[in-house]
PDB file of C-alpha atoms in Angstrom:
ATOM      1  CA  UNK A 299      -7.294   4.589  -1.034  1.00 40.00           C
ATOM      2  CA  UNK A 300      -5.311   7.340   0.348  1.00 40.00           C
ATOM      3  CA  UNK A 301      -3.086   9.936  -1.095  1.00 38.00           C
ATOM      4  CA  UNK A 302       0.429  10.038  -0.106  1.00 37.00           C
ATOM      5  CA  UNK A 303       2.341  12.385   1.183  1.00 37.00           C
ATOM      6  CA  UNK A 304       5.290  13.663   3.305  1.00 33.00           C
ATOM      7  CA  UNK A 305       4.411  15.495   6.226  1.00 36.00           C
ATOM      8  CA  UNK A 306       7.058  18.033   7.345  1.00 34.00           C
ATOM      9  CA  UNK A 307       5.689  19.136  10.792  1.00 37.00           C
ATOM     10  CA  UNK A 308       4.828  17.619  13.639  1.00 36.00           C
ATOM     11  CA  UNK A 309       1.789  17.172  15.608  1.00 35.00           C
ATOM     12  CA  UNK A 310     -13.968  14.725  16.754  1.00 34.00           C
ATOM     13  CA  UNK A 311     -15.523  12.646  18.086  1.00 37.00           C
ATOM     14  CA  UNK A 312     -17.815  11.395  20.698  1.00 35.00           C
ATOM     15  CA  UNK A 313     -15.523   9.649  22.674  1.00 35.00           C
ATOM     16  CA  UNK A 314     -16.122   9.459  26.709  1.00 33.00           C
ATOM     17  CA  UNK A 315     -13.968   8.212  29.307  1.00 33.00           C
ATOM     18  CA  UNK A 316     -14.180   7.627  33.359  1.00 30.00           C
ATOM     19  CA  UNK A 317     -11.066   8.758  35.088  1.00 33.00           C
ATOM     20  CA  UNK A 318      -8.473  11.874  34.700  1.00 33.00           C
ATOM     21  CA  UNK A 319      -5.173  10.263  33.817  1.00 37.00           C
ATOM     22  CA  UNK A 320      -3.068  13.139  31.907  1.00 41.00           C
ATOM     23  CA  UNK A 321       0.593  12.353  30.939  1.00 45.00           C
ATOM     24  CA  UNK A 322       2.475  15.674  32.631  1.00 38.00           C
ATOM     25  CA  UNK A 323       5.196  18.063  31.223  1.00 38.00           C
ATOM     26  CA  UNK A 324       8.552  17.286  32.142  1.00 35.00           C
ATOM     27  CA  UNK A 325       9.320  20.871  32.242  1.00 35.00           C
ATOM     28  CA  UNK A 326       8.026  23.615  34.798  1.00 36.00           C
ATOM     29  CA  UNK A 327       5.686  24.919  32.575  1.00 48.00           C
ATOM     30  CA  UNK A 328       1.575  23.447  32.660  1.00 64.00           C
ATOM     31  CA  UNK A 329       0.876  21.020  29.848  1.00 73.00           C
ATOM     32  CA  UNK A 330      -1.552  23.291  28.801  1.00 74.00           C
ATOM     33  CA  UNK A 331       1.117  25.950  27.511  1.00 72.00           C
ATOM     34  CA  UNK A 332       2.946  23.305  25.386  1.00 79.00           C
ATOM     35  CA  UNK A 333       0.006  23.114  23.048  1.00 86.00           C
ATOM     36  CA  UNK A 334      -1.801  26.127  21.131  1.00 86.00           C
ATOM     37  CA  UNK A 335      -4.723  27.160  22.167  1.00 91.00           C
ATOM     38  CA  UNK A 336      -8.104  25.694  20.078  1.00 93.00           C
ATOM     39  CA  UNK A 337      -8.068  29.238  18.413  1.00 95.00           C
ATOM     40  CA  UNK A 338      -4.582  29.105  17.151  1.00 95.00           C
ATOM     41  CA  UNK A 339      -4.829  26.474  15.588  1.00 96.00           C
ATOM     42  CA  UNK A 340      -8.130  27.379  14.024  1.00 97.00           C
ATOM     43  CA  UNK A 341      -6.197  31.035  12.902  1.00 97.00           C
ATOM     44  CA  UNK A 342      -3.970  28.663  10.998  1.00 97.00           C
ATOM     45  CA  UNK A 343      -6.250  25.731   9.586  1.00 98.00           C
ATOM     46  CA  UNK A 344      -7.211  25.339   5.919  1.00 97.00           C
ATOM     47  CA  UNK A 345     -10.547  25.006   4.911  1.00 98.00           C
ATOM     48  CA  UNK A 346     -10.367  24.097   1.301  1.00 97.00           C
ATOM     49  CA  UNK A 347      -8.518  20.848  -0.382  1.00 97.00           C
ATOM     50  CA  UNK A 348      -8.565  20.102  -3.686  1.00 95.00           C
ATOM     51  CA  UNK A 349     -11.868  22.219  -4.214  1.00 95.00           C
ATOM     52  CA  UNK A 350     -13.267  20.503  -1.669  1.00 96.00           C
ATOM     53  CA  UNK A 351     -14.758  23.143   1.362  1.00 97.00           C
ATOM     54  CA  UNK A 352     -14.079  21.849   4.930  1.00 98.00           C
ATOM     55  CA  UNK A 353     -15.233  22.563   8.217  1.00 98.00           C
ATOM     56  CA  UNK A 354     -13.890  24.642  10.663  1.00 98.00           C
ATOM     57  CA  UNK A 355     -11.909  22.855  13.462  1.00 97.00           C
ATOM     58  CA  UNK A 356     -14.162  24.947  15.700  1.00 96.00           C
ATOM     59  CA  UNK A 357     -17.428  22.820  14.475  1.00 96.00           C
ATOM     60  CA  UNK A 358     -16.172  20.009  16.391  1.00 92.00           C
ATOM     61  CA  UNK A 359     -17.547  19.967  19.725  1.00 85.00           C
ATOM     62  CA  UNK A 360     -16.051  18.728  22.646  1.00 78.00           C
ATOM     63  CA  UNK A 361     -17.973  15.678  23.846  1.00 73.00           C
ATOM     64  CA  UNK A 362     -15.974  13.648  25.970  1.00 75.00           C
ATOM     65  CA  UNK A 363     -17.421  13.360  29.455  1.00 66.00           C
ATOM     66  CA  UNK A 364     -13.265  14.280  31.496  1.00 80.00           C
ATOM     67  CA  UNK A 365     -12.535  17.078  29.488  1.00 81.00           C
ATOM     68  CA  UNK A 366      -9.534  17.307  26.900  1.00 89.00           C
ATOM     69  CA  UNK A 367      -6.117  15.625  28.043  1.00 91.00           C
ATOM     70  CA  UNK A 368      -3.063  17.915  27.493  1.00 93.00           C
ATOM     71  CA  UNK A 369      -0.409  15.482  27.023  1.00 94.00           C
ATOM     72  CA  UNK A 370       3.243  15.898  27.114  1.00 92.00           C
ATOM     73  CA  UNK A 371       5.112  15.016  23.962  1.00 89.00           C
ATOM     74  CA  UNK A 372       8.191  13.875  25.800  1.00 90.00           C
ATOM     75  CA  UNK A 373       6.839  11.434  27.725  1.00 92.00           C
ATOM     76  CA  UNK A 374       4.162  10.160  25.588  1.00 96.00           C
ATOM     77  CA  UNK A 375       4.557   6.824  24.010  1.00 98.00           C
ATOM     78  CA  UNK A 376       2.414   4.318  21.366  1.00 98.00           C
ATOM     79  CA  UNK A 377       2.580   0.994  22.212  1.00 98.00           C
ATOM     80  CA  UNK A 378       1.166  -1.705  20.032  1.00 98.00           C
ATOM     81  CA  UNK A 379       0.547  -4.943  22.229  1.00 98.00           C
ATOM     82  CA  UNK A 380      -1.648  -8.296  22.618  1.00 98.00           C
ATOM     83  CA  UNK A 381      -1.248 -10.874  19.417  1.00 98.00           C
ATOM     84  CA  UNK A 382       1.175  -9.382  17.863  1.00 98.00           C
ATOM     85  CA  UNK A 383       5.088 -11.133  17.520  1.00 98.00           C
ATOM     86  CA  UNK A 384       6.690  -8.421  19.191  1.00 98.00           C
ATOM     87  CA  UNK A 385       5.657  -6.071  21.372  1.00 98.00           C
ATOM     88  CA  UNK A 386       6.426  -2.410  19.820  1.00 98.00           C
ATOM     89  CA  UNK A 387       6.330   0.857  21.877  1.00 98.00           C
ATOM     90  CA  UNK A 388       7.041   4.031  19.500  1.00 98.00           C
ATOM     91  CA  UNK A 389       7.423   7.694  20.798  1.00 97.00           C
ATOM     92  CA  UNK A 390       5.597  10.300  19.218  1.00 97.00           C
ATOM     93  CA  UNK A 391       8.069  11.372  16.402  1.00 97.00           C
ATOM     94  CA  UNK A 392       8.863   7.823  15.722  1.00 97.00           C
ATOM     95  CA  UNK A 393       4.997   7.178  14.374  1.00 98.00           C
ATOM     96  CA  UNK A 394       5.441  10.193  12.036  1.00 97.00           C
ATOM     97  CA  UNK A 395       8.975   9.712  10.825  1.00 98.00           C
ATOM     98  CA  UNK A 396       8.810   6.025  10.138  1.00 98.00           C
ATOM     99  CA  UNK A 397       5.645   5.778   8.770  1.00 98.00           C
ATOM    100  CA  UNK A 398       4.314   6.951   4.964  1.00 98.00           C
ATOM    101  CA  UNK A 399       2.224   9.785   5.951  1.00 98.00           C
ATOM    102  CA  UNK A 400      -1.639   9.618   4.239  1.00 98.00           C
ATOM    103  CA  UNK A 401      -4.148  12.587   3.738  1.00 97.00           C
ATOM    104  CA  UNK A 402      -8.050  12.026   3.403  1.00 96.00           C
ATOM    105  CA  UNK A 403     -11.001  13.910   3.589  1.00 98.00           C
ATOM    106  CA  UNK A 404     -13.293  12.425   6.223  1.00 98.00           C
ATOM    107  CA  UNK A 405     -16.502  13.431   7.736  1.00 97.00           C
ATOM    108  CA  UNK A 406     -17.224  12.761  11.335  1.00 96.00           C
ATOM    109  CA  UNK A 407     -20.557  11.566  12.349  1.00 96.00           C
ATOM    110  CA  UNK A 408     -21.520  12.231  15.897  1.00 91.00           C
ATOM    111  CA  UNK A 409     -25.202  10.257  17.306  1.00 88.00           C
ATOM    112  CA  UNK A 410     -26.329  13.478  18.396  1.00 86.00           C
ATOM    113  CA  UNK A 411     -26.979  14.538  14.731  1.00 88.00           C
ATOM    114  CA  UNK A 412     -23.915  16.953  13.361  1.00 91.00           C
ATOM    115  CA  UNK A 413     -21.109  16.077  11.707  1.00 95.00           C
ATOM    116  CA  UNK A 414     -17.798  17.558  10.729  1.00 97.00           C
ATOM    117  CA  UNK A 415     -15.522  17.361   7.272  1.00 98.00           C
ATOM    118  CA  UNK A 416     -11.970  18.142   8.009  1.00 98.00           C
ATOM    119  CA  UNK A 417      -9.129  17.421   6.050  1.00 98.00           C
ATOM    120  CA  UNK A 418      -6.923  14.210   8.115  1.00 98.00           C
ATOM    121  CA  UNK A 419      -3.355  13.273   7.971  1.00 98.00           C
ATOM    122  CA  UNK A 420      -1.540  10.010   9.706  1.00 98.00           C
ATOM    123  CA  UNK A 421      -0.155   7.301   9.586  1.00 98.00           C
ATOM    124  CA  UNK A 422      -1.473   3.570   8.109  1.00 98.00           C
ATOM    125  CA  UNK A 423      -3.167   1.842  10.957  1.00 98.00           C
ATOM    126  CA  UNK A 424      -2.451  -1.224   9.295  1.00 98.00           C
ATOM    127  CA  UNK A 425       1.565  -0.034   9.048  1.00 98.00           C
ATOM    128  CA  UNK A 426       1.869   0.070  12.559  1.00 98.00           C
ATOM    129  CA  UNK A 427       0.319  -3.137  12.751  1.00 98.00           C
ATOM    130  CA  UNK A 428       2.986  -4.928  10.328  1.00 98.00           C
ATOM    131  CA  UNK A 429       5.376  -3.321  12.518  1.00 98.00           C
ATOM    132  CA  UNK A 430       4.538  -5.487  15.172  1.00 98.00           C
ATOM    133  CA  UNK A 431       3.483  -8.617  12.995  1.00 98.00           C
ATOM    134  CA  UNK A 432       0.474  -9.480  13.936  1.00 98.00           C
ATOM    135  CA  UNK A 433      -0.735 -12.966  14.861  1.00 98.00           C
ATOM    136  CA  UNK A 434      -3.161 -15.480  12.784  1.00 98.00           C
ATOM    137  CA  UNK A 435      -5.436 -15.512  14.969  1.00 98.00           C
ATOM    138  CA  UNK A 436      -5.960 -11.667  15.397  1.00 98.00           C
ATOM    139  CA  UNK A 437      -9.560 -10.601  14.969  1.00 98.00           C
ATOM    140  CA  UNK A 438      -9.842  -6.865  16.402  1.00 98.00           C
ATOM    141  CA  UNK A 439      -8.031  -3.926  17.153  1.00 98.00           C
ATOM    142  CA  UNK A 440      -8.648  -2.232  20.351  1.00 98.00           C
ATOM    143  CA  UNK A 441      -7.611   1.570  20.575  1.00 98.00           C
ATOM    144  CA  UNK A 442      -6.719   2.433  24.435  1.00 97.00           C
ATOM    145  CA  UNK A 443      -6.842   6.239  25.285  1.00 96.00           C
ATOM    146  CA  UNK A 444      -4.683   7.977  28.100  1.00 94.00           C
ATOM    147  CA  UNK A 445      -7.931   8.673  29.920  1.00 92.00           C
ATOM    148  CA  UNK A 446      -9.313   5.159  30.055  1.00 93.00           C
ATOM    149  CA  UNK A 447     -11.615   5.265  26.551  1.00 95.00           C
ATOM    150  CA  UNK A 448     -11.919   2.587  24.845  1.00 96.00           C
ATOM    151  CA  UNK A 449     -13.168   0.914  21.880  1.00 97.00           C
ATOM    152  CA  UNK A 450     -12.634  -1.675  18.982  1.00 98.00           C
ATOM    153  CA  UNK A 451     -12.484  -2.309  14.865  1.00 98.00           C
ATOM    154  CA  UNK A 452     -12.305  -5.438  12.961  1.00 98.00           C
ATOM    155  CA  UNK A 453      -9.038  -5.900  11.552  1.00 98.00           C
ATOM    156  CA  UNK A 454     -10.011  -6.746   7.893  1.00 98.00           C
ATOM    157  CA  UNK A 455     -11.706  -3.165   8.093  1.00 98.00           C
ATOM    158  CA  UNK A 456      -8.884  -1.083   9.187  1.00 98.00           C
ATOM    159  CA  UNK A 457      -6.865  -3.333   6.376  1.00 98.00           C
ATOM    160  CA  UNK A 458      -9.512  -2.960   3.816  1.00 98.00           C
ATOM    161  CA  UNK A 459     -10.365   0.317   4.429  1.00 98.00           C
ATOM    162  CA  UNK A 460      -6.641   1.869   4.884  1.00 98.00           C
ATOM    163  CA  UNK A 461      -7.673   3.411   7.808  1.00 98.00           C
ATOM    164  CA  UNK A 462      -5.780   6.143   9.158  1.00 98.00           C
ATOM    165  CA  UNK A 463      -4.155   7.376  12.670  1.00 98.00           C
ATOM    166  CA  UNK A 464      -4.322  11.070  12.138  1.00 98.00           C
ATOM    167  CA  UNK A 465      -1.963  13.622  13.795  1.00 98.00           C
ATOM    168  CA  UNK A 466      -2.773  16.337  11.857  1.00 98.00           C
ATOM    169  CA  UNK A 467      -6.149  17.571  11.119  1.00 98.00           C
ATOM    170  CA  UNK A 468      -6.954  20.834   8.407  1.00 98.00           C
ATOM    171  CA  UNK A 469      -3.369  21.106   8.136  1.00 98.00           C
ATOM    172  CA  UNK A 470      -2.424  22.017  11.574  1.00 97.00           C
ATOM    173  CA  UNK A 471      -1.294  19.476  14.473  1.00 96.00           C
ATOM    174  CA  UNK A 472      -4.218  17.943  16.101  1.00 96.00           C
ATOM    175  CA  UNK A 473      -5.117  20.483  18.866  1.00 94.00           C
ATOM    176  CA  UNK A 474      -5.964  18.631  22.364  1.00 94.00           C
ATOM    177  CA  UNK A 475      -9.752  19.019  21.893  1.00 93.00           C
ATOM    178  CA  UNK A 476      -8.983  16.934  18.919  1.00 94.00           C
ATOM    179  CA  UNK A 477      -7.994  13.947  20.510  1.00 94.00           C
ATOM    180  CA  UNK A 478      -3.476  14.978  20.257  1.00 96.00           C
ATOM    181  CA  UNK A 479      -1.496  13.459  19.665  1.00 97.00           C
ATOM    182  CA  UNK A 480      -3.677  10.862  17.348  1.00 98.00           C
ATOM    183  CA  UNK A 481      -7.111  10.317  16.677  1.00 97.00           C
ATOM    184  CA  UNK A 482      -8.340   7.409  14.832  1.00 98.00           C
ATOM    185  CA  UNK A 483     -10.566   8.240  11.553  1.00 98.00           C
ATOM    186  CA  UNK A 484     -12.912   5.543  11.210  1.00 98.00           C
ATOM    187  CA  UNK A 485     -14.560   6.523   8.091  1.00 98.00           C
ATOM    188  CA  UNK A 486     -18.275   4.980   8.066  1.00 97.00           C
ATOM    189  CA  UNK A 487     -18.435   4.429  11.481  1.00 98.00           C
ATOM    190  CA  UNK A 488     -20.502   6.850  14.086  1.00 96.00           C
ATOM    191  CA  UNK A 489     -18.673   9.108  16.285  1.00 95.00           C
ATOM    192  CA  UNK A 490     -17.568   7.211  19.275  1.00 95.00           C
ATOM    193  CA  UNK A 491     -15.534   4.553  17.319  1.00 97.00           C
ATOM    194  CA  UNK A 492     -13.421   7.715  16.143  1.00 96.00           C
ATOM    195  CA  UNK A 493     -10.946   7.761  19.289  1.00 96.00           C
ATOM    196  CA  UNK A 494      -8.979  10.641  20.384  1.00 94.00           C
ATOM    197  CA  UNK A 495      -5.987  10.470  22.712  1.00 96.00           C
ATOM    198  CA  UNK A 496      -4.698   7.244  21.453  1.00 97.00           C
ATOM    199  CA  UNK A 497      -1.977   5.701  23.506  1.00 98.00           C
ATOM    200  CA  UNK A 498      -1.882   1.929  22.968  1.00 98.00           C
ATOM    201  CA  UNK A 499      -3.428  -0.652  20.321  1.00 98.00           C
ATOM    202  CA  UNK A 500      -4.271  -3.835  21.380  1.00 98.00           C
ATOM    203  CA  UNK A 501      -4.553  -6.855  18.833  1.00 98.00           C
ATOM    204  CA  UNK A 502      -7.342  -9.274  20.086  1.00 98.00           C
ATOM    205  CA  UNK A 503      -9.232 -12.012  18.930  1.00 98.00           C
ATOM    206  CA  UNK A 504     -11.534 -11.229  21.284  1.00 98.00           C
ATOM    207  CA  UNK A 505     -14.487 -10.648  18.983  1.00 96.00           C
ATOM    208  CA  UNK A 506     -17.042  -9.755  21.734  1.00 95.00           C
ATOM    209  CA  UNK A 507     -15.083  -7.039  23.139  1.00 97.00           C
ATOM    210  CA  UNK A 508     -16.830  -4.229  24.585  1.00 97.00           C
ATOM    211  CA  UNK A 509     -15.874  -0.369  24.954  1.00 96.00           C
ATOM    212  CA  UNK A 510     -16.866   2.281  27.201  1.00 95.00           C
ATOM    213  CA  UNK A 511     -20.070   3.067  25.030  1.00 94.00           C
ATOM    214  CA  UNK A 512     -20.785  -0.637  23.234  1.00 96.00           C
ATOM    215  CA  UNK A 513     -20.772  -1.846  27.009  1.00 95.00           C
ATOM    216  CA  UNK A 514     -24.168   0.847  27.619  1.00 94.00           C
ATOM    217  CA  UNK A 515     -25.381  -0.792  24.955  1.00 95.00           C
ATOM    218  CA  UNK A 516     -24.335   1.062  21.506  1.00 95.00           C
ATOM    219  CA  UNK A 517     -23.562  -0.982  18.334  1.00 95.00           C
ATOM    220  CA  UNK A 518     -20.336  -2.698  18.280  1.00 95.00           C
ATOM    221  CA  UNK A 519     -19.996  -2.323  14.376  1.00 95.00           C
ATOM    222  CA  UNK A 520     -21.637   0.999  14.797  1.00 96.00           C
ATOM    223  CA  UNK A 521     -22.008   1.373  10.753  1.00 96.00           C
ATOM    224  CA  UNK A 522     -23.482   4.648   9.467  1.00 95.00           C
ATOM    225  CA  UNK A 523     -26.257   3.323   7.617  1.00 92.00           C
ATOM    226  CA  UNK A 524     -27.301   1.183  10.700  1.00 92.00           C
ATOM    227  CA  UNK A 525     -29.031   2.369  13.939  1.00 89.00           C
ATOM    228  CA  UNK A 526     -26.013   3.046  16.902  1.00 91.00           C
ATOM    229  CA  UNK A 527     -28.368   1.780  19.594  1.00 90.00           C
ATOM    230  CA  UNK A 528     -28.792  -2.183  19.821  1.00 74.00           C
TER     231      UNK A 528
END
């Protein structure tokens, strides 16, 4: 279960996605300057909790095939859609503010072999779910990212498992190499069901549903202690 806490501050994974959609600044400066830089954020990171050494944010390595997205936190928006009782679309703050904020210690598995430990703090996944109210017949949860990713998790395991929407990561906003402004951390799962860039969750009973990477054949449970390749 995870620890609670309030987070004062605002805002790895082998995800891939086709297409270049970026959410733009409203102001005159490039996205890009609205964030800091991968190194900034690493100056500032911690890399001990509760005894417990972590990786460096720089371990993670950037795998997606488009590059990062540098989104704009004015216009960026969660929605939470599909088979749920009402439709719920939350800006960025709102998901923070509302929401009981949860720490964990996680380690990220990527296919190619390495793996990351880093310190993660969000939201519930299953909070914004209740939010919306989600329907009987809801059987998976499909996470939508702004540059077309996608991929899907069995409700009863993001319920049972208390799975979390992270925002911060090592105790620093989630950089934009690191999937801002949420990533989900899908503890016991390989790398690619760990989305980055999250923009809209989809409740589905669609229980054959196929991402970007389960569609080229990897393992739509894609458990650690299984093979990722079908």
């Amino acid at each position: 279960m995870a620890a609670s806490v309030r987070a004062l501050a605002p805002a790895i994974t082998l995800v891939a996605a086709v297409g270049a959609v970026v959410l733009l600044a409203t102001s005159s400066e490039p996205v890009e300057r609205l964030h800091p830089t991968l190194e900034d954020a690493a100056a500032a990171q911690v890399l001990e909790h509760d005894g417990q050494a972590l990786s460096s944010i720089l371990d993670s390595r950037e795998k997606s095939i488009s590059g990062p997205r540098y989104i704009d936190p004015a216009g960026y928006s969660l929605s939470i859609v599909g088979l749920v009782r009402s439709d719920t679309t939350l800006s960025y703050e709102q998901v923070i503010a509302d929401h009981e904020i949860h720490q964990r210690v996680a380690t990220l598995d990527c296919e190619e072999g390495w793996g990351v430990t880093l310190l993660w703090e969000g939201v519930l996944v299953r909070d914004l779910l209740d939010r919306a109210g989600v329907l009987p017949e809801a059987k998976i949860v499909i996470f939508h990212s702004v540059d077309g990713y996608s991929t899907s998790l069995f409700l009863d395991y993001l319920y049972d498992n208390d799975i979390i929407l992270a925002h911060r990561v090592n105790g620093v906003p989630l950089p934009p190499e690191l999937g801002y402004p949420f990533q989900v951390v899908a503890e016991g799962k390989w790398g690619y069901k760990w989305s980055k860039w999250v923009h809209e969750i989809e409740v589905s009973d669609d229980v054959l549903y196929e991402g970007h990477w389960e569609s080229q054949g990897f393992s739509n449970k894609a458990d650690l202690d299984e093979p990722f390749l079908d």
